[in-house]
Amino acid sequence: MNHAPPPTRRRLPAFLAVLAVLLSSLTIAPVAHAADQGTGFGTWAPLSRTGWHGSMRVGDVHTYCIHPGLPVATGPTTDHGVTSDVNGLSPQQLVSINHLVSAYGQTDDAVQAASVGWAVKAIVDRDTTLHSWGYSGDQLPEAIDFIMRRASPENSAAIQERTLQYLAEAEAIRVPRTGGSLTLSAAQDDPTRGTLSVDVDPDATGTLHLQNAVFADTGSADRHDVRGGATYAIIAPASASDDGRPYTVRATGSFSVRAAAIRYYSTPDQQESAGPAGPQTFELSTQDAAPRPVQFSPRVQTIARLEGRRFVDDVTVSTQDGVWPRRADGSFVILSATADIYRTGAFPAEADEVPASLKPVAQLTLRTDPLEGAGTYTVQTEADLPGAGVYTAVWRIERSAQDADVVPHLPPSFLWVERFASPTQTEQLVPTPPADPTPALTPAATVVPVPAALPTAPPAALPAVPVLAATGVTTASLGATGGLAAVLLGAGLVAAHTARRRRTPRS
């Protein structure tokens, strides 16, 4: 929009205007191009009775006057690029103008372009916009009609209505906040779970990328259409660590907001104009405040045997996902495991749980080697088993029984328990047979000389035999219970001798 210049400007020598253009071309680095007539109503000339109400084209961009009252920019126009520093315009003015020239200004609709032009000038300088063409009131619709009834009376009402609509919309646009922050958190008892919070302008949009984690609801490390104020659940699996060492989750984001800036064009001694400025972009990044410990799910496989009266177990310790956590120095975390040994009279049935009636009679303990981690360890009872019977061991790994620095490496409430009476964990200890008794040595037999002639007196009259000839044991040594047997034995011997004599022929 333009109005008749003051008398001093009309008397300005033409050669001074040309000289100013030449000097400006020498001092401004960007190349200047003449602005072309854009879309709108009126007369395309620096000065005219009706003025020009609409856009000016610089290349393929529709631009709009930002200084009501100055001549239309028909001369060489310089593109200064996007800037937020334009002759003292506030961020609110700049964001409102940028909204209008971006959302509605790039058009071939003359009513729309004229409405954008009136709204932009009113945002920059409402008072000058109202009164530049001789209107003396304070109503913008009346000021528009005061001029448009000469330029395009049939479109005046539509331009008035559209201008007020655009102006209200533009003034409601907030100045966006650039920058912001991302915040990562880990669940207190489970480092594989956590959140990512986004603190940027509510109107900002952007994308997020996770390293060593994924979004819980999608399983992807990338997310689009991210808005300010959003919080997303994430999963940071233990597999994010290649070697079991603590690992760090990182997040980056790229965001854009409506720019409180314009693409700024100038024409010496004529208009300055505004083109659309693309969204303002900014990058954000963050990472865990402290590395996350690798979590794992350990378990054991066992093969038991008896060595004498000791219970011996070969225990192979492994992990479900193949990763054994390491400390920051590279050593493996130490895992503790315990086995209770139970005794039964016969081979018990295998079961998920230990029968309530059984109580442990011995125990095995295992602590893994910090230089080895997973592997096979051999352990045995410290004392002999209490006696014959069937023995079975049941191993368990409890989170609550670990060293304090190991607890974070196990899932919450972690408990692994071996099945009761597993065949590889059941052994029988049989009773030891008693040793064979050593036989008593038999004394050498005592030879008793037989007299040539025995008395013929009846046996009852014979004197008692003091020594048993067959055994060499005296009757006194037999005691009271053996006396009768000794007498009978002696009598038998006498009878046998008598019979032999009777069968011997006499000479």
CSV table of N, CA and C in Angstrom, one decimal, residues 26-116:
chain,number,residue,atom,x,y,z
A,26,LEU,N,26.4,-1.6,-4.4
A,26,LEU,CA,27.9,-1.9,-4.1
A,26,LEU,C,28.1,-2.3,-2.6
A,27,THR,N,27.2,-1.9,-1.7
A,27,THR,CA,27.5,-2.2,-0.3
A,27,THR,C,26.7,-3.4,0.2
A,28,ILE,N,25.7,-4.0,-0.5
A,28,ILE,CA,25.0,-5.1,-0.1
A,28,ILE,C,25.5,-6.3,-0.8
A,29,ALA,N,25.9,-7.3,0.0
A,29,ALA,CA,26.4,-8.5,-0.6
A,29,ALA,C,25.4,-9.3,-1.5
A,30,PRO,N,24.2,-9.6,-1.0
A,30,PRO,CA,23.3,-10.4,-1.8
A,30,PRO,C,22.9,-9.7,-3.1
A,31,VAL,N,22.6,-10.5,-4.1
A,31,VAL,CA,22.3,-9.9,-5.4
A,31,VAL,C,20.9,-9.4,-5.4
A,32,ALA,N,20.6,-8.2,-6.0
A,32,ALA,CA,19.3,-7.6,-6.0
A,32,ALA,C,18.6,-7.9,-7.3
A,33,HIS,N,17.3,-8.2,-7.3
A,33,HIS,CA,16.5,-8.4,-8.4
A,33,HIS,C,15.2,-7.6,-8.3
A,34,ALA,N,14.8,-7.1,-9.4
A,34,ALA,CA,13.6,-6.3,-9.4
A,34,ALA,C,12.4,-7.2,-9.0
A,35,ALA,N,11.6,-6.5,-8.1
A,35,ALA,CA,10.3,-7.2,-7.7
A,35,ALA,C,9.3,-7.1,-8.8
A,36,ASP,N,8.5,-8.2,-8.9
A,36,ASP,CA,7.5,-8.2,-9.9
A,36,ASP,C,6.1,-8.1,-9.3
A,37,GLN,N,5.1,-7.7,-10.1
A,37,GLN,CA,3.8,-7.6,-9.6
A,37,GLN,C,3.3,-9.0,-9.1
A,38,GLY,N,2.7,-9.0,-8.0
A,38,GLY,CA,2.2,-10.3,-7.5
A,38,GLY,C,0.7,-10.4,-7.7
A,39,THR,N,0.0,-10.9,-6.6
A,39,THR,CA,-1.4,-11.1,-6.7
A,39,THR,C,-2.1,-10.0,-5.9
A,40,GLY,N,-3.1,-9.3,-6.4
A,40,GLY,CA,-3.8,-8.3,-5.6
A,40,GLY,C,-4.6,-7.3,-6.5
A,41,PHE,N,-4.9,-6.1,-5.9
A,41,PHE,CA,-5.7,-5.1,-6.6
A,41,PHE,C,-4.9,-3.8,-6.6
A,42,GLY,N,-5.2,-2.9,-7.5
A,42,GLY,CA,-4.6,-1.5,-7.6
A,42,GLY,C,-3.7,-1.3,-8.7
A,43,THR,N,-2.8,-0.4,-8.6
A,43,THR,CA,-1.9,0.0,-9.6
A,43,THR,C,-0.4,-0.4,-9.2
A,44,TRP,N,0.2,-1.2,-10.1
A,44,TRP,CA,1.6,-1.6,-9.9
A,44,TRP,C,2.5,-0.5,-10.3
A,45,ALA,N,2.8,0.4,-9.3
A,45,ALA,CA,3.7,1.5,-9.5
A,45,ALA,C,4.1,2.0,-8.1
A,46,PRO,N,5.3,2.6,-8.0
A,46,PRO,CA,5.8,3.1,-6.7
A,46,PRO,C,4.7,4.0,-6.1
A,47,LEU,N,4.2,4.9,-6.9
A,47,LEU,CA,3.2,5.9,-6.4
A,47,LEU,C,2.0,5.9,-7.3
A,48,SER,N,0.8,5.9,-6.8
A,48,SER,CA,-0.4,5.9,-7.6
A,48,SER,C,-1.6,6.4,-6.7
A,49,ARG,N,-2.7,6.7,-7.4
A,49,ARG,CA,-3.9,7.1,-6.7
A,49,ARG,C,-4.5,6.0,-5.8
A,50,THR,N,-4.5,4.8,-6.3
A,50,THR,CA,-5.1,3.7,-5.6
A,50,THR,C,-4.1,2.9,-4.8
A,51,GLY,N,-2.9,2.9,-5.2
A,51,GLY,CA,-1.9,2.1,-4.5
A,51,GLY,C,-2.0,0.6,-5.0
A,52,TRP,N,-1.1,-0.2,-4.4
A,52,TRP,CA,-1.1,-1.7,-4.7
A,52,TRP,C,-1.4,-2.4,-3.4
A,53,HIS,N,-2.5,-3.3,-3.5
A,53,HIS,CA,-2.9,-4.0,-2.3
A,53,HIS,C,-2.8,-5.5,-2.6
A,54,GLY,N,-1.8,-6.1,-2.2
A,54,GLY,CA,-1.5,-7.5,-2.4
A,54,GLY,C,-0.1,-7.9,-2.3
A,55,SER,N,0.4,-8.9,-3.1
A,55,SER,CA,1.8,-9.3,-2.9
A,55,SER,C,2.7,-8.8,-4.0
A,56,MET,N,4.0,-8.8,-3.7
A,56,MET,CA,5.0,-8.5,-4.7
A,56,MET,C,5.8,-9.8,-4.8
A,57,ARG,N,6.2,-10.2,-6.0
A,57,ARG,CA,6.9,-11.4,-6.3
A,57,ARG,C,8.4,-11.1,-6.4
A,58,VAL,N,9.2,-11.8,-5.6
A,58,VAL,CA,10.6,-11.8,-5.7
A,58,VAL,C,11.0,-13.2,-6.0
A,59,GLY,N,11.4,-13.5,-7.3
A,59,GLY,CA,11.6,-14.8,-7.7
A,59,GLY,C,10.2,-15.6,-7.7
A,60,ASP,N,10.2,-16.7,-6.9
A,60,ASP,CA,9.0,-17.4,-6.8
A,60,ASP,C,8.3,-17.2,-5.5
A,61,VAL,N,8.7,-16.2,-4.7
A,61,VAL,CA,8.1,-15.9,-3.4
A,61,VAL,C,7.2,-14.7,-3.4
A,62,HIS,N,6.0,-14.9,-2.8
A,62,HIS,CA,5.1,-13.7,-2.6
A,62,HIS,C,5.6,-13.0,-1.3
A,63,THR,N,5.9,-11.7,-1.4
A,63,THR,CA,6.2,-10.9,-0.2
A,63,THR,C,5.2,-9.8,0.0
A,64,TYR,N,5.2,-9.3,1.2
A,64,TYR,CA,4.2,-8.3,1.6
A,64,TYR,C,4.8,-7.2,2.3
A,65,CYS,N,4.3,-5.9,2.0
A,65,CYS,CA,4.8,-4.7,2.6
A,65,CYS,C,4.8,-4.7,4.1
A,66,ILE,N,5.8,-4.3,4.8
A,66,ILE,CA,5.8,-4.2,6.2
A,66,ILE,C,6.0,-2.8,6.7
A,67,HIS,N,5.9,-1.8,5.8
A,67,HIS,CA,6.0,-0.4,6.2
A,67,HIS,C,4.9,0.4,5.5
A,68,PRO,N,3.7,0.5,6.0
A,68,PRO,CA,2.7,1.2,5.3
A,68,PRO,C,3.1,2.7,5.1
A,69,GLY,N,2.7,3.2,3.9
A,69,GLY,CA,3.0,4.5,3.5
A,69,GLY,C,4.2,4.7,2.6
A,70,LEU,N,5.1,3.7,2.5
A,70,LEU,CA,6.2,3.8,1.6
A,70,LEU,C,5.8,3.3,0.2
A,71,PRO,N,6.6,3.8,-0.8
A,71,PRO,CA,6.3,3.4,-2.2
A,71,PRO,C,6.4,1.9,-2.4
A,72,VAL,N,5.6,1.4,-3.4
A,72,VAL,CA,5.7,0.0,-3.7
A,72,VAL,C,7.1,-0.4,-4.2
A,73,ALA,N,7.5,-1.6,-3.8
A,73,ALA,CA,8.9,-2.0,-4.2
A,73,ALA,C,9.0,-2.6,-5.6
A,74,THR,N,9.0,-1.7,-6.5
A,74,THR,CA,9.1,-2.1,-7.9
A,74,THR,C,10.6,-2.1,-8.4
A,75,GLY,N,11.5,-1.5,-7.6
A,75,GLY,CA,12.9,-1.5,-8.0
A,75,GLY,C,13.6,-2.7,-7.6
A,76,PRO,N,15.0,-2.7,-7.8
A,76,PRO,CA,15.8,-3.9,-7.5
A,76,PRO,C,15.7,-4.2,-6.0
A,77,THR,N,15.3,-5.4,-5.7
A,77,THR,CA,15.0,-5.9,-4.3
A,77,THR,C,16.0,-6.9,-3.9
A,78,THR,N,16.5,-6.8,-2.7
A,78,THR,CA,17.5,-7.7,-2.2
A,78,THR,C,16.9,-8.7,-1.2
A,79,ASP,N,17.3,-9.9,-1.3
A,79,ASP,CA,16.8,-11.0,-0.4
A,79,ASP,C,17.9,-11.1,0.7
A,80,HIS,N,17.6,-10.8,1.9
A,80,HIS,CA,18.5,-10.9,3.0
A,80,HIS,C,18.4,-12.2,3.8
A,81,GLY,N,17.6,-13.1,3.4
A,81,GLY,CA,17.4,-14.4,4.0
A,81,GLY,C,16.5,-14.2,5.3
A,82,VAL,N,16.5,-15.3,6.0
A,82,VAL,CA,15.6,-15.3,7.2
A,82,VAL,C,16.3,-14.6,8.4
A,83,THR,N,15.6,-13.7,9.1
A,83,THR,CA,16.2,-13.0,10.2
A,83,THR,C,15.1,-12.7,11.2
A,84,SER,N,15.5,-12.5,12.4
A,84,SER,CA,14.6,-12.1,13.5
A,84,SER,C,14.9,-10.7,14.0
A,85,ASP,N,15.7,-10.0,13.2
A,85,ASP,CA,16.1,-8.6,13.6
A,85,ASP,C,15.7,-7.7,12.4
A,86,VAL,N,14.5,-7.2,12.5
A,86,VAL,CA,13.9,-6.4,11.4
A,86,VAL,C,13.4,-5.0,12.0
A,87,ASN,N,14.2,-4.0,11.9
A,87,ASN,CA,13.8,-2.7,12.3
A,87,ASN,C,12.9,-2.6,13.6
A,88,GLY,N,13.4,-3.3,14.5
A,88,GLY,CA,12.7,-3.2,15.8
A,88,GLY,C,11.4,-3.9,16.0
A,89,LEU,N,11.0,-4.8,15.0
A,89,LEU,CA,9.8,-5.6,15.2
A,89,LEU,C,10.0,-6.6,16.3
A,90,SER,N,9.0,-6.8,17.1
A,90,SER,CA,9.1,-7.7,18.3
A,90,SER,C,8.9,-9.1,17.8
A,91,PRO,N,9.3,-10.1,18.7
A,91,PRO,CA,9.1,-11.5,18.3
A,91,PRO,C,7.6,-11.8,18.1
A,92,GLN,N,6.7,-11.1,18.8
A,92,GLN,CA,5.3,-11.4,18.6
A,92,GLN,C,4.8,-10.9,17.2
A,93,GLN,N,5.3,-9.7,16.8
A,93,GLN,CA,5.0,-9.2,15.5
A,93,GLN,C,5.5,-10.1,14.4
A,94,LEU,N,6.8,-10.5,14.6
A,94,LEU,CA,7.4,-11.4,13.6
A,94,LEU,C,6.7,-12.7,13.4
A,95,VAL,N,6.4,-13.3,14.6
A,95,VAL,CA,5.7,-14.7,14.5
A,95,VAL,C,4.3,-14.5,13.8
A,96,SER,N,3.6,-13.4,14.1
A,96,SER,CA,2.3,-13.2,13.5
A,96,SER,C,2.4,-13.0,12.0
A,97,ILE,N,3.4,-12.1,11.6
A,97,ILE,CA,3.5,-11.9,10.2
A,97,ILE,C,3.9,-13.2,9.5
A,98,ASN,N,4.9,-13.9,10.0
A,98,ASN,CA,5.3,-15.1,9.4
A,98,ASN,C,4.2,-16.1,9.2
A,99,HIS,N,3.3,-16.2,10.2
A,99,HIS,CA,2.2,-17.1,10.1
A,99,HIS,C,1.3,-16.7,8.9
A,100,LEU,N,1.0,-15.4,8.8
A,100,LEU,CA,0.1,-15.0,7.7
A,100,LEU,C,0.7,-15.2,6.3
A,101,VAL,N,2.0,-14.8,6.1
A,101,VAL,CA,2.6,-14.9,4.8
A,101,VAL,C,2.9,-16.3,4.4
A,102,SER,N,3.1,-17.2,5.4
A,102,SER,CA,3.3,-18.6,5.2
A,102,SER,C,2.0,-19.4,4.9
A,103,ALA,N,1.0,-19.2,5.8
A,103,ALA,CA,-0.2,-19.9,5.7
A,103,ALA,C,-1.1,-19.5,4.6
A,104,TYR,N,-1.2,-18.1,4.3
A,104,TYR,CA,-2.2,-17.6,3.4
A,104,TYR,C,-1.5,-16.8,2.3
A,105,GLY,N,-0.3,-16.3,2.5
A,105,GLY,CA,0.2,-15.3,1.5
A,105,GLY,C,0.7,-15.9,0.2
A,106,GLN,N,1.1,-17.2,0.1
A,106,GLN,CA,1.6,-17.7,-1.1
A,106,GLN,C,0.4,-18.2,-2.0
A,107,THR,N,-0.2,-17.2,-2.6
A,107,THR,CA,-1.5,-17.5,-3.2
A,107,THR,C,-1.7,-16.7,-4.5
A,108,ASP,N,-2.6,-17.2,-5.4
A,108,ASP,CA,-3.0,-16.5,-6.6
A,108,ASP,C,-4.4,-15.9,-6.5
A,109,ASP,N,-4.9,-16.1,-5.3
A,109,ASP,CA,-6.3,-15.5,-5.0
A,109,ASP,C,-6.1,-14.0,-4.6
A,110,ALA,N,-6.6,-13.1,-5.4
A,110,ALA,CA,-6.4,-11.7,-5.2
A,110,ALA,C,-7.0,-11.2,-3.9
A,111,VAL,N,-8.2,-11.7,-3.5
A,111,VAL,CA,-8.9,-11.3,-2.3
A,111,VAL,C,-8.0,-11.7,-1.1
A,112,GLN,N,-7.6,-13.0,-1.2
A,112,GLN,CA,-6.7,-13.5,-0.1
A,112,GLN,C,-5.4,-12.7,0.0
A,113,ALA,N,-4.8,-12.5,-1.1
A,113,ALA,CA,-3.5,-11.7,-1.0
A,113,ALA,C,-3.7,-10.3,-0.5
A,114,ALA,N,-4.8,-9.6,-0.9
A,114,ALA,CA,-5.0,-8.3,-0.4
A,114,ALA,C,-5.3,-8.3,1.0
A,115,SER,N,-6.0,-9.3,1.5
A,115,SER,CA,-6.4,-9.4,2.9
A,115,SER,C,-5.1,-9.6,3.8
A,116,VAL,N,-4.2,-10.5,3.3
A,116,VAL,CA,-2.9,-10.7,4.0
A,116,VAL,C,-2.2,-9.4,4.0
